[in-house]
Amino acid sequence: MISLKSFLSRSVSYCALTLMVVATFGTINPVNAQWMPSQSQIEQLKSLPRAQQEALAKQFGIDPSMLDQINSQSSSSSDQKRQKESVVFPRGTSFDKNGDPIIPEDLEEQFTRDKDELKPFGYELFAGEPKSFSPTGYAPVPSNYIMGVGDTIKVQLFGKENRSYDLTIDREGKVVIPDLGELNVAGLSYTLMQELIQSQVKQRLIGFNAAVSMGELRSIQVFIAGEAYKPGSYTISSLSTISQALYLAGGFSDIASLRSIRLMRAGEVVSDFDLYDLLLEGDASDDKMLQSGDVVFIPTRGDMVTVKGEVKRPALYELKGDETLEDAIRFAGGSEDNAYLSSAQLQRIVKGKRLISTVDLTSEKHLNKELQGGDVLTLREVSDSLDNSLLLVGAVTRPGHYEWYEGIRLNDVLRDSRHDLLEQADLAYGLVVRETGPQRDLSLYQFNVAEAISGKTEENLVLEERDQIVIFSRYQTEEQEEQQLSRFTLTEQERQADERQEMLAEYRQAFLEDLVQSKTGIEEDLSNRQRAPLADLFGSPDEDDVEIADEDLALYSRDKLLEPIMQRMERQRTSNGNTPLVYVAGEVTHPGVYPLVENASVSRLLDAAGGVKDSAYLKRAEVTRFEFNKDTARTDYLSVALNDVLNGEMDVPLQGRDRLNVLSIPEWQNTYEVTLKGEVRFPGTYAIKRGETLTQLIERAGGFTDHAFIEGAVFTREELRKQEQERKKILAQELQREVAGNMLTGTGDSRVSYSEVRNLLADLLSAEPIGRLIMDLPKLLAGNGANNVQLKDGDTLHVPSRKDSISIMGEVQMATSYRFDPELTVDEYISRSGGTKEKADEERIYIVKANGAIERYEGGSSWFSFSSNSQLGPGDTIIVPMDTTYTENLELWSQVTGIIYNSAVAIAAINGL
């Protein structure tokens, strides 16, 4: 049966909605049109039961699927509205007049604070600030929720007909259900309330069943006191717990306790909530649900301990009761994998003094040690040094750390020279570096790489833990490697460049870390550190021992790999007080300073130096030894037969600061080369012997061709070219100094500006030195060896083709060349060039002969005039110099212009080949 009241209510709602639809859309054709409701109509439709919604949809020809779409849109809109109505924001958040959050005031501080600064644990989790105190009632209702005044209950009756009611518990704790009457539900749990209504409907309303759910929850008022961020009275949802209330209150103040948050109800402590149980264990059993009038009290915090270092969550933690070191590690989330638990550091304040102790966190006894306020527990990192390992570096294919085990030998690490070594590896010289004793002194063991790999007992050394195996390149410079190695080999090495550089840096650091104050400064120290002049320990360095710039050294060169070792060895002393370094000079491949190895000998040192050169005198070498006594120092000399040493018939032990000098074969010379160019029958580069002359070499080259102009031959020498370059620099400095002095003192009547001086100096320095040796080659060849020229390495003879021209250079109107005419004089050639310029010095005109000789021109009017054998010839050049009176009579000007003109003449002669 449907009551009259219910029927009227449904009819009114139905009619009202029908009138609203008609008023809005007019008459609706159920077939051709569908209803498109407005937002307000949707809200009214949403309030009706599902059965009435479907009935209306059927009545007006609306697709029933629109009902689901409308309800989902309403739900989504409601969710967005709820999300928009966020009531908690980070601390320091300000709000504009519309209630929207703006940038926090402490934003800059939040982003600039020290990340390494340790903070008390757990405080930031609740560091929010409430925008308002509106209750939030969208959480699911637990079964033990106690119903109270103000709660709303949704009751839906279904059966013969469907009804829906929103019922609010009144102040007497009752709800009134139409056709059923009053029910007292206040004080019942949510589950009992559901069961009560459902049973009453079944018993008293025949043909009906009830679905009971929770509507809007009541709001309650609680008080948060003590060390809250913003203590006070808050209106919150009746489902709120202690932790939720703390979040709405903005969390805690800086001195609040997280270990003993008390829930007070009617003056009694209902719950003592330890927030660490929730944060560390996920235990929320003491996070009780609040009731109206409850007080949440936050006391000040107790003693604090600091846990830092190699733990997962370094922070300050609050103590409660009798916590131990084990609890401290648990608070911090446990130790990191690289923590050194056997030696942790515990600082404690005792009688006003801070004391430090070492605790073993692997020991049960130490783990049970009680903590005290102010304790600082620091877990340090395990050493980077790898135990049970070997380090392989240098010219190897797979550098890095290898496992060490008892009895391991070199060929257990280096198994095959083709696959384990790079192409440039030196197969005769390798080192095992070992640290010994408490001072970590270095002991070095030299081995022959090839013989060690093949298993030769004397060379295949037994390795010890943390040994370092160093394999060198047989080249000293990158240029040598690029010339000798294939492009494919270099490309393969470049692919692994990063890994190799990393291993080299680790290798260098292992030796140099005790030379600097901190680990972070090691690489900077290495880059700024200049190699110590170790050769000075042995007197003057050998002329062949040339220091190579670091950027030019090959990656695995001796200089680069031995440097960190020798920097350490330099600080050590042998048993007799000497520095454990030795020096080899003379005819060896890599002369220089080397570290003293165990059982050092002459043969070992020769292997380290790359072996002897072809020029080495094998019958005799010399060892210089410095002996130090208490009061005196003595120098001894030991003669060594290198032949016997190299053949293995004998050897000479070495000690610190010994110097081995490998002599050169008497009268030995390297291959000297001389170049013949131009009109020679067989031009090219010839190897010569010491003392060979120019005429002998010309004879070997088959003499000259029929077109050779031997009077104009140009002979150049590298030695002379360097001398010319130095003379030019000196002349330029003198000229600049003299001109500057005249300008400062005002001496003379200067007609030349400073810019002109600079231009002339630039021309002087830019003139390429030739290094020409002036000679009369026809006379030399006709002299049958008299006054012959002994050749030197790098000499060059340029023999031009026959010339028939005369050139004019200098201060003439048109510097040019003319076909040689024996009937013309110097004056006539100058006239043909337009005559001299205003600045020409006509009294100093001179002629550069084809062979480079210079003759002064006297105008043919004095006894200095040219004789018949000194007249102009083919290939000669007439030089008209500048008048020096225009440059304050500086004699240097004439020298400058002379050098420039003569260089130009020589270059023109060479280029004319």
PDB file of N, CA, C and O in Angstrom, residues 27 73 100 126 145 284 550 626 711 832 852:
ATOM      1  N   THR A  27       6.250  21.662 -26.651  1.00  0.00           N
ATOM      2  CA  THR A  27       5.749  20.300 -26.821  1.00  0.00           C
ATOM      3  C   THR A  27       6.837  19.445 -27.445  1.00  0.00           C
ATOM      4  O   THR A  27       7.435  19.807 -28.450  1.00  0.00           O
ATOM      5  N   GLN A  73      28.394  12.682 -15.372  1.00  0.00           N
ATOM      6  CA  GLN A  73      28.856  14.064 -15.432  1.00  0.00           C
ATOM      7  C   GLN A  73      28.654  14.746 -14.097  1.00  0.00           C
ATOM      8  O   GLN A  73      29.495  15.519 -13.636  1.00  0.00           O
ATOM      9  N   ASP A 100      42.042  31.794  -3.370  1.00  0.00           N
ATOM     10  CA  ASP A 100      42.991  30.962  -4.095  1.00  0.00           C
ATOM     11  C   ASP A 100      44.390  31.150  -3.516  1.00  0.00           C
ATOM     12  O   ASP A 100      44.769  32.261  -3.119  1.00  0.00           O
ATOM     13  N   PHE A 126      53.631  16.546   8.073  1.00  0.00           N
ATOM     14  CA  PHE A 126      52.399  17.219   8.490  1.00  0.00           C
ATOM     15  C   PHE A 126      52.499  18.736   8.336  1.00  0.00           C
ATOM     16  O   PHE A 126      51.684  19.467   8.877  1.00  0.00           O
ATOM     17  N   TYR A 145      31.409   2.964  13.016  1.00  0.00           N
ATOM     18  CA  TYR A 145      31.096   4.390  13.178  1.00  0.00           C
ATOM     19  C   TYR A 145      29.850   4.545  14.051  1.00  0.00           C
ATOM     20  O   TYR A 145      28.830   3.867  13.845  1.00  0.00           O
ATOM     21  N   ALA A 284      48.548   2.054  12.820  1.00  0.00           N
ATOM     22  CA  ALA A 284      47.637   3.157  13.131  1.00  0.00           C
ATOM     23  C   ALA A 284      46.608   2.753  14.181  1.00  0.00           C
ATOM     24  O   ALA A 284      45.537   3.365  14.276  1.00  0.00           O
ATOM     25  N   ASP A 550     103.698  17.505 -21.427  1.00  0.00           N
ATOM     26  CA  ASP A 550     102.702  16.512 -21.008  1.00  0.00           C
ATOM     27  C   ASP A 550     101.679  16.230 -22.096  1.00  0.00           C
ATOM     28  O   ASP A 550     101.262  15.088 -22.293  1.00  0.00           O
ATOM     29  N   PHE A 626     127.428   7.132  -6.101  1.00  0.00           N
ATOM     30  CA  PHE A 626     127.662   8.086  -5.015  1.00  0.00           C
ATOM     31  C   PHE A 626     127.537   7.339  -3.691  1.00  0.00           C
ATOM     32  O   PHE A 626     126.483   6.784  -3.375  1.00  0.00           O
ATOM     33  N   GLU A 711     127.325  29.137 -62.042  1.00  0.00           N
ATOM     34  CA  GLU A 711     127.715  30.403 -61.430  1.00  0.00           C
ATOM     35  C   GLU A 711     126.628  30.920 -60.488  1.00  0.00           C
ATOM     36  O   GLU A 711     126.915  31.696 -59.565  1.00  0.00           O
ATOM     37  N   ARG A 832     117.009  52.649 -67.570  1.00  0.00           N
ATOM     38  CA  ARG A 832     115.892  51.929 -68.165  1.00  0.00           C
ATOM     39  C   ARG A 832     114.767  51.657 -67.159  1.00  0.00           C
ATOM     40  O   ARG A 832     113.625  51.440 -67.553  1.00  0.00           O
ATOM     41  N   GLY A 852     125.925  35.015 -55.258  1.00  0.00           N
ATOM     42  CA  GLY A 852     125.640  35.581 -53.953  1.00  0.00           C
ATOM     43  C   GLY A 852     126.669  36.567 -53.468  1.00  0.00           C
ATOM     44  O   GLY A 852     126.445  37.245 -52.461  1.00  0.00           O
TER      45      GLY A 852
END
